[in-house]
Tab-separated table of N, CA and C in Angstrom:
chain	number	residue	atom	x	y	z
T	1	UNK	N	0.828	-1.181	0.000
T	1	UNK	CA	0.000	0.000	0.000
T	1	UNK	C	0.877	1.252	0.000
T	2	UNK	N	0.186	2.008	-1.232
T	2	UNK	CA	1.329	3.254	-0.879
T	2	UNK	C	1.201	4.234	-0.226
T	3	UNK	N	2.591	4.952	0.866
T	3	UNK	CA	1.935	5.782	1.553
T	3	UNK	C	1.024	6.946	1.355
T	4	UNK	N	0.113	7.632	2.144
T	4	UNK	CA	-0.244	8.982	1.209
T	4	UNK	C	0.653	9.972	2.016
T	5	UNK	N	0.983	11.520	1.207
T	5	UNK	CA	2.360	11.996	1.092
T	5	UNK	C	1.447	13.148	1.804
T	6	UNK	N	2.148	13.622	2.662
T	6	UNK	CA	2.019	15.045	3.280
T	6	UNK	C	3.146	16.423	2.980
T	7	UNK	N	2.714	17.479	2.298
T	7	UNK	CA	3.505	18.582	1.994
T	7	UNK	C	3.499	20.008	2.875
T	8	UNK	N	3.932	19.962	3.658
T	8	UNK	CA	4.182	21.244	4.512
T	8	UNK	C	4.884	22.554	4.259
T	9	UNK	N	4.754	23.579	4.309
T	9	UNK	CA	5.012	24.531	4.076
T	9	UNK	C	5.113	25.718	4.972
T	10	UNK	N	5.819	25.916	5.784
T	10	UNK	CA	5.700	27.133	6.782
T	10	UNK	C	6.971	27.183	7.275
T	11	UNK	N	7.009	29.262	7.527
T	11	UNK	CA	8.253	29.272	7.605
T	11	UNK	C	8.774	29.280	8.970
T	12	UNK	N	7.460	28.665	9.947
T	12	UNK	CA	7.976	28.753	11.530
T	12	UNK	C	8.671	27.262	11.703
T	13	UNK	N	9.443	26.904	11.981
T	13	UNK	CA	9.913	25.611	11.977
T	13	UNK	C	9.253	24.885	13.210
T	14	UNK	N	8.687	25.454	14.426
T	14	UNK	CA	7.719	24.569	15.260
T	14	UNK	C	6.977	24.014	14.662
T	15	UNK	N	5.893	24.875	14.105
T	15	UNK	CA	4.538	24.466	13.560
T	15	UNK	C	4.683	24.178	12.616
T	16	UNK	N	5.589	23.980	11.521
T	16	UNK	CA	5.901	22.602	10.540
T	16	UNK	C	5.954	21.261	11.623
T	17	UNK	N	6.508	21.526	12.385
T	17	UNK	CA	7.222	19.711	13.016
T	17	UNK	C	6.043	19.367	13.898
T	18	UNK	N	5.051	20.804	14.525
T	18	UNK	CA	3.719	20.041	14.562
T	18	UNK	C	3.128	18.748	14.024
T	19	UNK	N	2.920	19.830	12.647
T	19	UNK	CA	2.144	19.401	11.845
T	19	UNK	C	2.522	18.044	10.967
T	20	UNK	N	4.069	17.823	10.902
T	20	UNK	CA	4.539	16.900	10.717
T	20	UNK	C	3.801	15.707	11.601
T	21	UNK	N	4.120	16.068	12.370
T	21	UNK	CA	3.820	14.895	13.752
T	21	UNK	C	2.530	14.423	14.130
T	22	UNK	N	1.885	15.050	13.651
T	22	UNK	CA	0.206	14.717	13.783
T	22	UNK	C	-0.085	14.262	12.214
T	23	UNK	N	0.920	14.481	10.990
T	23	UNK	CA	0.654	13.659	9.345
T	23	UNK	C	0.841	12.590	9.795
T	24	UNK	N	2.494	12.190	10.769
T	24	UNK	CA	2.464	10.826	10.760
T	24	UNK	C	1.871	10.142	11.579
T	25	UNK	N	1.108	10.485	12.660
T	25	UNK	CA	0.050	9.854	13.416
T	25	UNK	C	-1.119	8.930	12.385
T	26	UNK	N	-1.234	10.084	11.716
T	26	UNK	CA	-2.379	10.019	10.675
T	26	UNK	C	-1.944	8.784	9.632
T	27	UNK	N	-0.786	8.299	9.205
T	27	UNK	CA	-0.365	7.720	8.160
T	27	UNK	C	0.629	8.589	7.536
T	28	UNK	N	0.707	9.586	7.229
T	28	UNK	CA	1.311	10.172	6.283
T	28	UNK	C	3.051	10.040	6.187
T	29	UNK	N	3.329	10.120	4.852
T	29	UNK	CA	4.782	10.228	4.994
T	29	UNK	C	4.516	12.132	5.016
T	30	UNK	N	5.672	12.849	5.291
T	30	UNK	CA	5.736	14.072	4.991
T	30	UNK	C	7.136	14.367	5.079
T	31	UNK	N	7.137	15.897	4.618
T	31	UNK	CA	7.893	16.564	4.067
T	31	UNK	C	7.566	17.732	4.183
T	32	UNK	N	8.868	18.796	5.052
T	32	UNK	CA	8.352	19.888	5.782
T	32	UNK	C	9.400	20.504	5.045
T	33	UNK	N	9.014	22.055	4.302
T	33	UNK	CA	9.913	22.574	4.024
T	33	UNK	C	9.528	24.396	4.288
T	34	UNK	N	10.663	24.650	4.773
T	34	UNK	CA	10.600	26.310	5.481
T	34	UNK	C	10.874	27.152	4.489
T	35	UNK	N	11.379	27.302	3.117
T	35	UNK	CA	11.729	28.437	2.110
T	35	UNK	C	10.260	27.637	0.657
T	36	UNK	N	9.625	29.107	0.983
T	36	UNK	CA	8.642	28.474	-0.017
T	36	UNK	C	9.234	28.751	-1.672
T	37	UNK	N	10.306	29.323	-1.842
T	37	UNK	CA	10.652	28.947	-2.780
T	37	UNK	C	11.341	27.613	-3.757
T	38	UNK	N	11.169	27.012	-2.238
T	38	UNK	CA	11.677	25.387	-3.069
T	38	UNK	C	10.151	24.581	-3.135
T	39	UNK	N	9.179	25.541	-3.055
T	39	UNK	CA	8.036	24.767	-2.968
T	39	UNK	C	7.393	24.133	-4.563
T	40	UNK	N	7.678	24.544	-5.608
T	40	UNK	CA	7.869	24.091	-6.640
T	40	UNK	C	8.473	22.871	-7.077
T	41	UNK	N	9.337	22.719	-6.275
T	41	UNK	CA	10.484	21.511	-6.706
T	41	UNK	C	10.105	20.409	-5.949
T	42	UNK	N	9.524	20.791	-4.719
T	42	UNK	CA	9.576	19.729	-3.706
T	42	UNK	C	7.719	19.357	-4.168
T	43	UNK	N	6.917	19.764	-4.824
T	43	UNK	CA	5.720	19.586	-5.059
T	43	UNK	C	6.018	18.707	-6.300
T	44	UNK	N	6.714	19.148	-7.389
T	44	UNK	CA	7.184	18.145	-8.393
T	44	UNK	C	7.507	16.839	-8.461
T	45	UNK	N	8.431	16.672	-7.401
T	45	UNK	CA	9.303	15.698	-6.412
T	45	UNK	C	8.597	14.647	-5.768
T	46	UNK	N	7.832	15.418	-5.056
T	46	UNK	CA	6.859	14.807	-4.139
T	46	UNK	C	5.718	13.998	-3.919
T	47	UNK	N	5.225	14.800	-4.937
T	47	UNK	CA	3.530	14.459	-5.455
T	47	UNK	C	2.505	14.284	-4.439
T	48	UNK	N	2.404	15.583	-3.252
T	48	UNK	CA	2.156	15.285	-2.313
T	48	UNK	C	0.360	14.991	-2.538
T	49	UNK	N	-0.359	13.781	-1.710
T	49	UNK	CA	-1.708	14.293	-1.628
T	49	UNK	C	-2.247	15.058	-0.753
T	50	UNK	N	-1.781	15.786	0.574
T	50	UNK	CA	-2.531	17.061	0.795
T	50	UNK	C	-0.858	18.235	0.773
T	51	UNK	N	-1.780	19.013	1.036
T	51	UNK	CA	-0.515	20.496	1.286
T	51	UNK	C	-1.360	21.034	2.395
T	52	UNK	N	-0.198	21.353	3.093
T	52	UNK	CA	-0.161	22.234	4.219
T	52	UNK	C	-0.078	23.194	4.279
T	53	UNK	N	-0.415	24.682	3.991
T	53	UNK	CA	0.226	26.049	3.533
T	53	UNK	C	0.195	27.057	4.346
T	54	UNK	N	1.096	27.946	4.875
T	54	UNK	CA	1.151	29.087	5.270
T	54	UNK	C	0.558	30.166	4.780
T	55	UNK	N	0.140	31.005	4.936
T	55	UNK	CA	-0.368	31.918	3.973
T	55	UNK	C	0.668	33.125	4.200
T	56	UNK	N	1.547	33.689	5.100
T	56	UNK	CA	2.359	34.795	5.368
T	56	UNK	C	3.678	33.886	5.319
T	57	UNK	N	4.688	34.420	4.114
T	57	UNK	CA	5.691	34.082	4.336
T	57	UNK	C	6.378	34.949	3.619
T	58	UNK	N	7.743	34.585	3.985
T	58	UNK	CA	8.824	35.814	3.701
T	58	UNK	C	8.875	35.368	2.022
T	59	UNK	N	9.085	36.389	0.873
T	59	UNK	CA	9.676	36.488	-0.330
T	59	UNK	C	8.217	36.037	-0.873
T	60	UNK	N	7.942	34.793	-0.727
T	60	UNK	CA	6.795	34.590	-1.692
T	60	UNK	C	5.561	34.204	-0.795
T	61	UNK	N	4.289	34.230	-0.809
T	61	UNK	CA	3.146	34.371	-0.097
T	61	UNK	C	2.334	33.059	-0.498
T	62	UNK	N	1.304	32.951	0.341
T	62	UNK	CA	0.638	31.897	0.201
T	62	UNK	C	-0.315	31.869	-0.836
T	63	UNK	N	-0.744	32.903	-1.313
T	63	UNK	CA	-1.329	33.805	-2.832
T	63	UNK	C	-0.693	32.536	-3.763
T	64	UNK	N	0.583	33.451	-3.847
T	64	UNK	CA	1.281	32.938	-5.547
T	64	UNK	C	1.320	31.685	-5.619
T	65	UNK	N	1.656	30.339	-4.488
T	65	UNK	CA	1.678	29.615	-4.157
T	65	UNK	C	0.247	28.542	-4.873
T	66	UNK	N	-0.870	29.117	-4.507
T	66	UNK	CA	-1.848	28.690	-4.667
T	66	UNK	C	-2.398	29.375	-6.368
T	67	UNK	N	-2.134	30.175	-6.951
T	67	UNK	CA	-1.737	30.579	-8.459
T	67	UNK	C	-1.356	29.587	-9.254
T	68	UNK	N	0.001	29.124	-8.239
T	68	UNK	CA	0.745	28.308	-9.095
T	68	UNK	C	-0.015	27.139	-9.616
T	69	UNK	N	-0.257	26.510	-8.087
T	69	UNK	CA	-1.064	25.138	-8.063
T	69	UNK	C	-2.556	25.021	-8.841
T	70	UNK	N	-2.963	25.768	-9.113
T	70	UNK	CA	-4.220	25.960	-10.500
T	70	UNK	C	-3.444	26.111	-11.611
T	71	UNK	N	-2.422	26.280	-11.975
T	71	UNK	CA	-1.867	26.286	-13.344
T	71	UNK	C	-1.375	24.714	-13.576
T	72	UNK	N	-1.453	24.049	-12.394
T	72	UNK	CA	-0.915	22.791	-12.588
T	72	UNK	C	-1.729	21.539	-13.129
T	73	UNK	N	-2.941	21.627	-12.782
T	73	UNK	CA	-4.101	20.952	-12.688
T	73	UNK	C	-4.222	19.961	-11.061
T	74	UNK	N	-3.607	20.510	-9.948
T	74	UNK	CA	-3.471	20.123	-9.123
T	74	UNK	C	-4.537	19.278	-8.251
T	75	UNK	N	-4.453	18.213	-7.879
T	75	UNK	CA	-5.513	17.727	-7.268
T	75	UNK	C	-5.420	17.410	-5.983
T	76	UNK	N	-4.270	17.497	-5.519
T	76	UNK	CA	-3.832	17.256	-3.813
T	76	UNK	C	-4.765	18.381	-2.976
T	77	UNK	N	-5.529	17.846	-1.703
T	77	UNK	CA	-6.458	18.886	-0.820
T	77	UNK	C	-5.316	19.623	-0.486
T	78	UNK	N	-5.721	21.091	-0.194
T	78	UNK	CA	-4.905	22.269	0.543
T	78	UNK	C	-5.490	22.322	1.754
T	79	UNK	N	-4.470	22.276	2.487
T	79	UNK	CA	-4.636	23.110	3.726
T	79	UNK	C	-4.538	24.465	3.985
T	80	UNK	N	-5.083	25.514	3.613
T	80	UNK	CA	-4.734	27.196	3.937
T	80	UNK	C	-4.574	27.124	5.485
T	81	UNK	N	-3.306	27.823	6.232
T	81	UNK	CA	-2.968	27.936	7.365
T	81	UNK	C	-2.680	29.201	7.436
T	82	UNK	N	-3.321	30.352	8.566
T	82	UNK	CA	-2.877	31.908	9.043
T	82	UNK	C	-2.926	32.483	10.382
T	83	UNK	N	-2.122	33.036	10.505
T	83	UNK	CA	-1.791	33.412	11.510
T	83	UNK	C	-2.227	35.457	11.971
T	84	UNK	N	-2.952	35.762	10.640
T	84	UNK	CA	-3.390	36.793	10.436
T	84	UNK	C	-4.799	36.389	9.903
T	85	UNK	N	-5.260	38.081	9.281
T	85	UNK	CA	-7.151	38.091	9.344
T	85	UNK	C	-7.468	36.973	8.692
T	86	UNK	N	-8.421	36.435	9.312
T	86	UNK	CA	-8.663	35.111	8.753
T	86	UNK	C	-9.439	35.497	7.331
T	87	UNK	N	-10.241	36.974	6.941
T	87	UNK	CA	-10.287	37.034	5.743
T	87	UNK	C	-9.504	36.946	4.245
T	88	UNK	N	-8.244	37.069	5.080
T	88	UNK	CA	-7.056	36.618	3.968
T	88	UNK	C	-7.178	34.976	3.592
T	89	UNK	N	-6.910	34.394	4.466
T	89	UNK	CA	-7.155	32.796	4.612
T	89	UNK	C	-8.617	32.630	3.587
T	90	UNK	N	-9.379	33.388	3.965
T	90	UNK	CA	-10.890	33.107	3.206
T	90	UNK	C	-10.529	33.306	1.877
T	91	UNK	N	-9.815	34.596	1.541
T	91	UNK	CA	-9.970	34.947	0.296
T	91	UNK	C	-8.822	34.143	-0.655
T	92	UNK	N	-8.204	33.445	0.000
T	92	UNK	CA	-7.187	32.311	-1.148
T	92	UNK	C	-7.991	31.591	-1.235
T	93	UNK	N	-9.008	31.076	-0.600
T	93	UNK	CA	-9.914	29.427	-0.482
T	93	UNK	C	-10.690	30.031	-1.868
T	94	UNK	N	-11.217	31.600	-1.663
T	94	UNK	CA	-11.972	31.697	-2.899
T	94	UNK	C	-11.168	31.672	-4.205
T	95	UNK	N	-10.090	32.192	-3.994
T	95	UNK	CA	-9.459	32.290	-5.259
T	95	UNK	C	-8.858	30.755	-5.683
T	96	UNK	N	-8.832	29.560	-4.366
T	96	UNK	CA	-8.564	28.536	-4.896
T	96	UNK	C	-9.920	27.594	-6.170
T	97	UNK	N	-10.763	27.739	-4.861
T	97	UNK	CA	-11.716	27.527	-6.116
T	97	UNK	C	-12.030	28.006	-7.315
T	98	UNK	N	-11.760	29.647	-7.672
T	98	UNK	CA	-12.048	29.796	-8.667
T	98	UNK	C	-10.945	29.158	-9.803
T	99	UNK	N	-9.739	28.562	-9.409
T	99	UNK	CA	-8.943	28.235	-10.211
T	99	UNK	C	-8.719	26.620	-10.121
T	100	UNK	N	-9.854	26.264	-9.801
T	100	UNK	CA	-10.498	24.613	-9.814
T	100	UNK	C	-9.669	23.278	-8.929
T	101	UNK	N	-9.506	24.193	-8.143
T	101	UNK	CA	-8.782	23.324	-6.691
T	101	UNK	C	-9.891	22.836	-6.126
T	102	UNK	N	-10.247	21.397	-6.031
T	102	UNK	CA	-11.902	21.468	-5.474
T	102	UNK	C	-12.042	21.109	-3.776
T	103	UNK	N	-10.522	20.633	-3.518
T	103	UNK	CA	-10.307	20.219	-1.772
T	103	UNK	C	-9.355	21.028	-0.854
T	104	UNK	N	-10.247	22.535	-0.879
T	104	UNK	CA	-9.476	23.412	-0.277
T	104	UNK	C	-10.104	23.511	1.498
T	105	UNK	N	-9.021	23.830	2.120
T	105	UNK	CA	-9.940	24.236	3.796
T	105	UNK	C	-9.321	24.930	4.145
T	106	UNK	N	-9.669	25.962	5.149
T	106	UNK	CA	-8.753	26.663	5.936
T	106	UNK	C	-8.813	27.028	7.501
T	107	UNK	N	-7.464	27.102	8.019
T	107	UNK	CA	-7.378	27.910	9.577
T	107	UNK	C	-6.409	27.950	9.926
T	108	UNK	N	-7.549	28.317	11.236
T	108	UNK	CA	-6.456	29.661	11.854
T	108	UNK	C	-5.361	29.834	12.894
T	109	UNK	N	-4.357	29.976	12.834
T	109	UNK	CA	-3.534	29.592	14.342
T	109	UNK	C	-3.963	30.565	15.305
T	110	UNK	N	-3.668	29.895	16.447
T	110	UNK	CA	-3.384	28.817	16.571
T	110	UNK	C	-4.153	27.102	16.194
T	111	UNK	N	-4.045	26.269	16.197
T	111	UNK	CA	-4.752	25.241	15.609
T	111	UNK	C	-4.511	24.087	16.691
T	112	UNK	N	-6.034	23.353	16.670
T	112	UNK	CA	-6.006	23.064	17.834
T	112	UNK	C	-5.509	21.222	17.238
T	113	UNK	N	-5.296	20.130	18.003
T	113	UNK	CA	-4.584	18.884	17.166
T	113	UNK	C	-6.107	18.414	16.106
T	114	UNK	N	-7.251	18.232	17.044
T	114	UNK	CA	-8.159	17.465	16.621
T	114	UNK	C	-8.823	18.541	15.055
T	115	UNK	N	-8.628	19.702	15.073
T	115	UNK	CA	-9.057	20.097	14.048
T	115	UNK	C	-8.095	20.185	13.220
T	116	UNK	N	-6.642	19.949	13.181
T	116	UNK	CA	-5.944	19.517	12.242
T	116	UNK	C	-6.193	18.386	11.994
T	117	UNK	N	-6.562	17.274	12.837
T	117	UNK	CA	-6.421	16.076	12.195
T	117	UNK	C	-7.846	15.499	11.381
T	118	UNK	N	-8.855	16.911	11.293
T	118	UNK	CA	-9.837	16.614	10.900
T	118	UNK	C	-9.831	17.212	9.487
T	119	UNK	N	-9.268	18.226	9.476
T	119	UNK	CA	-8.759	18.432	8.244
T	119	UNK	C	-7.571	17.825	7.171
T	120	UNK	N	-6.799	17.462	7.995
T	120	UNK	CA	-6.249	16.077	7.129
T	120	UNK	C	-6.535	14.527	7.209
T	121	UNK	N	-7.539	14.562	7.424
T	121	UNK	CA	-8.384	13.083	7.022
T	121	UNK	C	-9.300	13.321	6.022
């Protein structure tokens, strides 16, 4: 059976290894990476089935990120993760859908375990 792949993205290195740690509870293999500019490569690489995403990060944002991933034909669920107005968080979920991401969710930190792990199931 193959594993299913967890993709993390945030540039706090706690709350990656959280979130790590409650994928592999869950089953997941994962893969936590803090410069979202290798987030391209490591999504290529990877083939993760969910993503984990930050939405505030240094150089590139959780926006372009999610841009990208509609140009891809991406089908892995997103996780939108913020630590600011949660209308930001809202407004990528909309812009995910409009660019045919159909397993988007989002929240808010802090995050509590059971509603992470309800969102990655």
């Amino acid at each position: 059976m193959t594993e299913k792949r967890l993709l993390i993205v945030d540039d706090e290195p706690d709350f990656a290894e959280f979130v790590g740690i409650v994928g592999e509870q869950l089953g997941y293999e994962t893969l936590k990476i803090s410069d979202p500019k290798k987030f391209k490569d490591s999504y290529n690489d990877f083939t993760p089935d969910v993503i984990v995403l930050d939405m505030v990060m240094p150089e590139i944002d959780g926006v372009e990120l999610i841009k990208w991933l509609t140009t891809q034909n991406a089908t892995a669920k997103v996780v939108i993760i913020s630590g600011y107005n949660p209308l930001y968080a809202k407004m990528a979920e909309v812009l995910s859908a409009a660019g045919g991401l159909s397993d988007v969710t989002t929240l808010q930190k802090p995050v509590r375990i059971n509603t992470l792990k309800e969102a990655l199931a």
